[in-house]
Amino acid sequence: MRRLACIALVSTLAAPAAARPELTPPPSARRATIDRVIAVVGGVVVFASELATQVRWGSADLSATPARKRHASIRKLARQSYEALIERALVEAAGARAGEQVSDAERKTLLDQMDWPSPEATCAAARISREEYDRMLTAMVLEQRLFGRWLQNHPTESAGDSARKKWLRELFRDIPVERRLRF
């Protein structure tokens, strides 16, 4: 559910820039400050949504833990949510640059592999629209496809977290310097 909430926010914030990069103005000091504020506020919103979802579904019972551990859990959730936002935006930008298209059959195959409830139940739990849900599935299919190609081009890497982090770093390096402040 954390990924759903993060993807919904990333889609809202990053879609206009990814769709029309030629209209993105060069960053200035004021714009960079505004982008940072939006990122922080977005991280807080995603974190609050994630925490509420986990408490509602019973997977996070923070009331029984000491205050110090509770604050550490909150910080960890916030960091994970923010990292997921950045990763999703990187994958969407890479897919847009490569001109990748995702079919309905690929989305259905992905859903068959995952143990998710119905789309309506998932949208209600994550508090996102059906359009955002479809965009999230598209981004997940793109991530599998692009990461799979990267692994084929790097046969010495195994499909673990360290390889995924290297791949994400390469995606970030491919972004023009003037647009990196958005991430």
JSON list of C-alpha atoms in Angstrom, two decimals, residues 22-103:
[
{"chain": "A", "resi": 22, "resn": "GLU", "atom": "CA", "xyz": [10.49, 21.07, -23.64]},
{"chain": "A", "resi": 23, "resn": "LEU", "atom": "CA", "xyz": [8.14, 23.30, -21.63]},
{"chain": "A", "resi": 24, "resn": "THR", "atom": "CA", "xyz": [10.03, 22.88, -18.36]},
{"chain": "A", "resi": 25, "resn": "PRO", "atom": "CA", "xyz": [11.75, 26.18, -17.50]},
{"chain": "A", "resi": 26, "resn": "PRO", "atom": "CA", "xyz": [15.39, 26.08, -16.42]},
{"chain": "A", "resi": 27, "resn": "PRO", "atom": "CA", "xyz": [15.64, 25.88, -12.63]},
{"chain": "A", "resi": 28, "resn": "SER", "atom": "CA", "xyz": [16.37, 28.99, -10.63]},
{"chain": "A", "resi": 29, "resn": "ALA", "atom": "CA", "xyz": [17.05, 29.44, -6.95]},
{"chain": "A", "resi": 30, "resn": "ARG", "atom": "CA", "xyz": [13.40, 30.23, -6.29]},
{"chain": "A", "resi": 31, "resn": "ARG", "atom": "CA", "xyz": [12.17, 27.29, -8.34]},
{"chain": "A", "resi": 32, "resn": "ALA", "atom": "CA", "xyz": [14.59, 24.94, -6.57]},
{"chain": "A", "resi": 33, "resn": "THR", "atom": "CA", "xyz": [13.26, 26.13, -3.21]},
{"chain": "A", "resi": 34, "resn": "ILE", "atom": "CA", "xyz": [9.68, 25.60, -4.35]},
{"chain": "A", "resi": 35, "resn": "ASP", "atom": "CA", "xyz": [10.55, 22.10, -5.60]},
{"chain": "A", "resi": 36, "resn": "ARG", "atom": "CA", "xyz": [12.13, 21.23, -2.25]},
{"chain": "A", "resi": 37, "resn": "VAL", "atom": "CA", "xyz": [9.09, 22.47, -0.35]},
{"chain": "A", "resi": 38, "resn": "ILE", "atom": "CA", "xyz": [6.78, 20.46, -2.61]},
{"chain": "A", "resi": 39, "resn": "ALA", "atom": "CA", "xyz": [8.93, 17.36, -2.10]},
{"chain": "A", "resi": 40, "resn": "VAL", "atom": "CA", "xyz": [8.89, 17.73, 1.69]},
{"chain": "A", "resi": 41, "resn": "VAL", "atom": "CA", "xyz": [5.14, 18.36, 1.82]},
{"chain": "A", "resi": 42, "resn": "GLY", "atom": "CA", "xyz": [4.57, 15.46, -0.56]},
{"chain": "A", "resi": 43, "resn": "GLY", "atom": "CA", "xyz": [6.68, 13.18, 1.61]},
{"chain": "A", "resi": 44, "resn": "VAL", "atom": "CA", "xyz": [4.68, 14.16, 4.68]},
{"chain": "A", "resi": 45, "resn": "VAL", "atom": "CA", "xyz": [1.38, 13.53, 2.90]},
{"chain": "A", "resi": 46, "resn": "VAL", "atom": "CA", "xyz": [2.52, 10.14, 1.63]},
{"chain": "A", "resi": 47, "resn": "PHE", "atom": "CA", "xyz": [3.90, 9.23, 5.04]},
{"chain": "A", "resi": 48, "resn": "ALA", "atom": "CA", "xyz": [0.66, 10.16, 6.79]},
{"chain": "A", "resi": 49, "resn": "SER", "atom": "CA", "xyz": [-1.35, 8.16, 4.29]},
{"chain": "A", "resi": 50, "resn": "GLU", "atom": "CA", "xyz": [0.96, 5.16, 4.64]},
{"chain": "A", "resi": 51, "resn": "LEU", "atom": "CA", "xyz": [0.87, 5.25, 8.42]},
{"chain": "A", "resi": 52, "resn": "ALA", "atom": "CA", "xyz": [-2.91, 5.55, 8.48]},
{"chain": "A", "resi": 53, "resn": "THR", "atom": "CA", "xyz": [-3.23, 2.62, 6.08]},
{"chain": "A", "resi": 54, "resn": "GLN", "atom": "CA", "xyz": [-0.88, 0.44, 8.12]},
{"chain": "A", "resi": 55, "resn": "VAL", "atom": "CA", "xyz": [-2.63, 1.26, 11.39]},
{"chain": "A", "resi": 56, "resn": "ARG", "atom": "CA", "xyz": [-6.05, 0.67, 9.80]},
{"chain": "A", "resi": 57, "resn": "TRP", "atom": "CA", "xyz": [-4.99, -2.70, 8.38]},
{"chain": "A", "resi": 58, "resn": "GLY", "atom": "CA", "xyz": [-3.30, -3.70, 11.64]},
{"chain": "A", "resi": 59, "resn": "SER", "atom": "CA", "xyz": [0.22, -4.08, 10.23]},
{"chain": "A", "resi": 60, "resn": "ALA", "atom": "CA", "xyz": [1.61, -1.23, 12.34]},
{"chain": "A", "resi": 61, "resn": "ASP", "atom": "CA", "xyz": [0.73, -1.04, 15.99]},
{"chain": "A", "resi": 62, "resn": "LEU", "atom": "CA", "xyz": [2.75, 1.93, 17.18]},
{"chain": "A", "resi": 63, "resn": "SER", "atom": "CA", "xyz": [0.80, 2.43, 20.41]},
{"chain": "A", "resi": 64, "resn": "ALA", "atom": "CA", "xyz": [2.44, -0.54, 22.16]},
{"chain": "A", "resi": 65, "resn": "THR", "atom": "CA", "xyz": [6.02, 0.55, 21.44]},
{"chain": "A", "resi": 66, "resn": "PRO", "atom": "CA", "xyz": [8.12, 2.95, 23.51]},
{"chain": "A", "resi": 67, "resn": "ALA", "atom": "CA", "xyz": [8.27, 6.54, 22.25]},
{"chain": "A", "resi": 68, "resn": "ARG", "atom": "CA", "xyz": [11.85, 6.26, 20.98]},
{"chain": "A", "resi": 69, "resn": "LYS", "atom": "CA", "xyz": [11.07, 3.18, 18.87]},
{"chain": "A", "resi": 70, "resn": "ARG", "atom": "CA", "xyz": [7.81, 4.74, 17.69]},
{"chain": "A", "resi": 71, "resn": "HIS", "atom": "CA", "xyz": [9.66, 7.83, 16.42]},
{"chain": "A", "resi": 72, "resn": "ALA", "atom": "CA", "xyz": [12.25, 5.62, 14.72]},
{"chain": "A", "resi": 73, "resn": "SER", "atom": "CA", "xyz": [9.45, 3.69, 13.00]},
{"chain": "A", "resi": 74, "resn": "ILE", "atom": "CA", "xyz": [7.87, 6.92, 11.82]},
{"chain": "A", "resi": 75, "resn": "ARG", "atom": "CA", "xyz": [11.17, 8.22, 10.44]},
{"chain": "A", "resi": 76, "resn": "LYS", "atom": "CA", "xyz": [11.80, 4.91, 8.65]},
{"chain": "A", "resi": 77, "resn": "LEU", "atom": "CA", "xyz": [8.35, 4.97, 7.04]},
{"chain": "A", "resi": 78, "resn": "ALA", "atom": "CA", "xyz": [8.85, 8.56, 5.91]},
{"chain": "A", "resi": 79, "resn": "ARG", "atom": "CA", "xyz": [12.25, 7.76, 4.38]},
{"chain": "A", "resi": 80, "resn": "GLN", "atom": "CA", "xyz": [10.91, 4.71, 2.55]},
{"chain": "A", "resi": 81, "resn": "SER", "atom": "CA", "xyz": [7.96, 6.70, 1.19]},
{"chain": "A", "resi": 82, "resn": "TYR", "atom": "CA", "xyz": [10.20, 9.47, -0.08]},
{"chain": "A", "resi": 83, "resn": "GLU", "atom": "CA", "xyz": [12.61, 6.97, -1.69]},
{"chain": "A", "resi": 84, "resn": "ALA", "atom": "CA", "xyz": [9.70, 5.24, -3.43]},
{"chain": "A", "resi": 85, "resn": "LEU", "atom": "CA", "xyz": [8.53, 8.62, -4.78]},
{"chain": "A", "resi": 86, "resn": "ILE", "atom": "CA", "xyz": [11.92, 9.31, -6.31]},
{"chain": "A", "resi": 87, "resn": "GLU", "atom": "CA", "xyz": [12.27, 5.81, -7.76]},
{"chain": "A", "resi": 88, "resn": "ARG", "atom": "CA", "xyz": [8.84, 5.93, -9.41]},
{"chain": "A", "resi": 89, "resn": "ALA", "atom": "CA", "xyz": [9.54, 9.34, -10.95]},
{"chain": "A", "resi": 90, "resn": "LEU", "atom": "CA", "xyz": [12.86, 8.06, -12.34]},
{"chain": "A", "resi": 91, "resn": "VAL", "atom": "CA", "xyz": [11.20, 5.02, -13.93]},
{"chain": "A", "resi": 92, "resn": "GLU", "atom": "CA", "xyz": [8.39, 7.11, -15.46]},
{"chain": "A", "resi": 93, "resn": "ALA", "atom": "CA", "xyz": [10.91, 9.58, -16.89]},
{"chain": "A", "resi": 94, "resn": "ALA", "atom": "CA", "xyz": [13.06, 6.77, -18.33]},
{"chain": "A", "resi": 95, "resn": "GLY", "atom": "CA", "xyz": [10.03, 5.12, -19.91]},
{"chain": "A", "resi": 96, "resn": "ALA", "atom": "CA", "xyz": [8.92, 8.41, -21.45]},
{"chain": "A", "resi": 97, "resn": "ARG", "atom": "CA", "xyz": [12.42, 9.04, -22.86]},
{"chain": "A", "resi": 98, "resn": "ALA", "atom": "CA", "xyz": [12.56, 5.56, -24.39]},
{"chain": "A", "resi": 99, "resn": "GLY", "atom": "CA", "xyz": [9.04, 5.85, -25.83]},
{"chain": "A", "resi": 100, "resn": "GLU", "atom": "CA", "xyz": [7.92, 2.68, -24.07]},
{"chain": "A", "resi": 101, "resn": "GLN", "atom": "CA", "xyz": [4.30, 1.56, -24.37]},
{"chain": "A", "resi": 102, "resn": "VAL", "atom": "CA", "xyz": [2.54, -0.83, -21.98]},
{"chain": "A", "resi": 103, "resn": "SER", "atom": "CA", "xyz": [-0.36, -2.99, -23.10]}
]
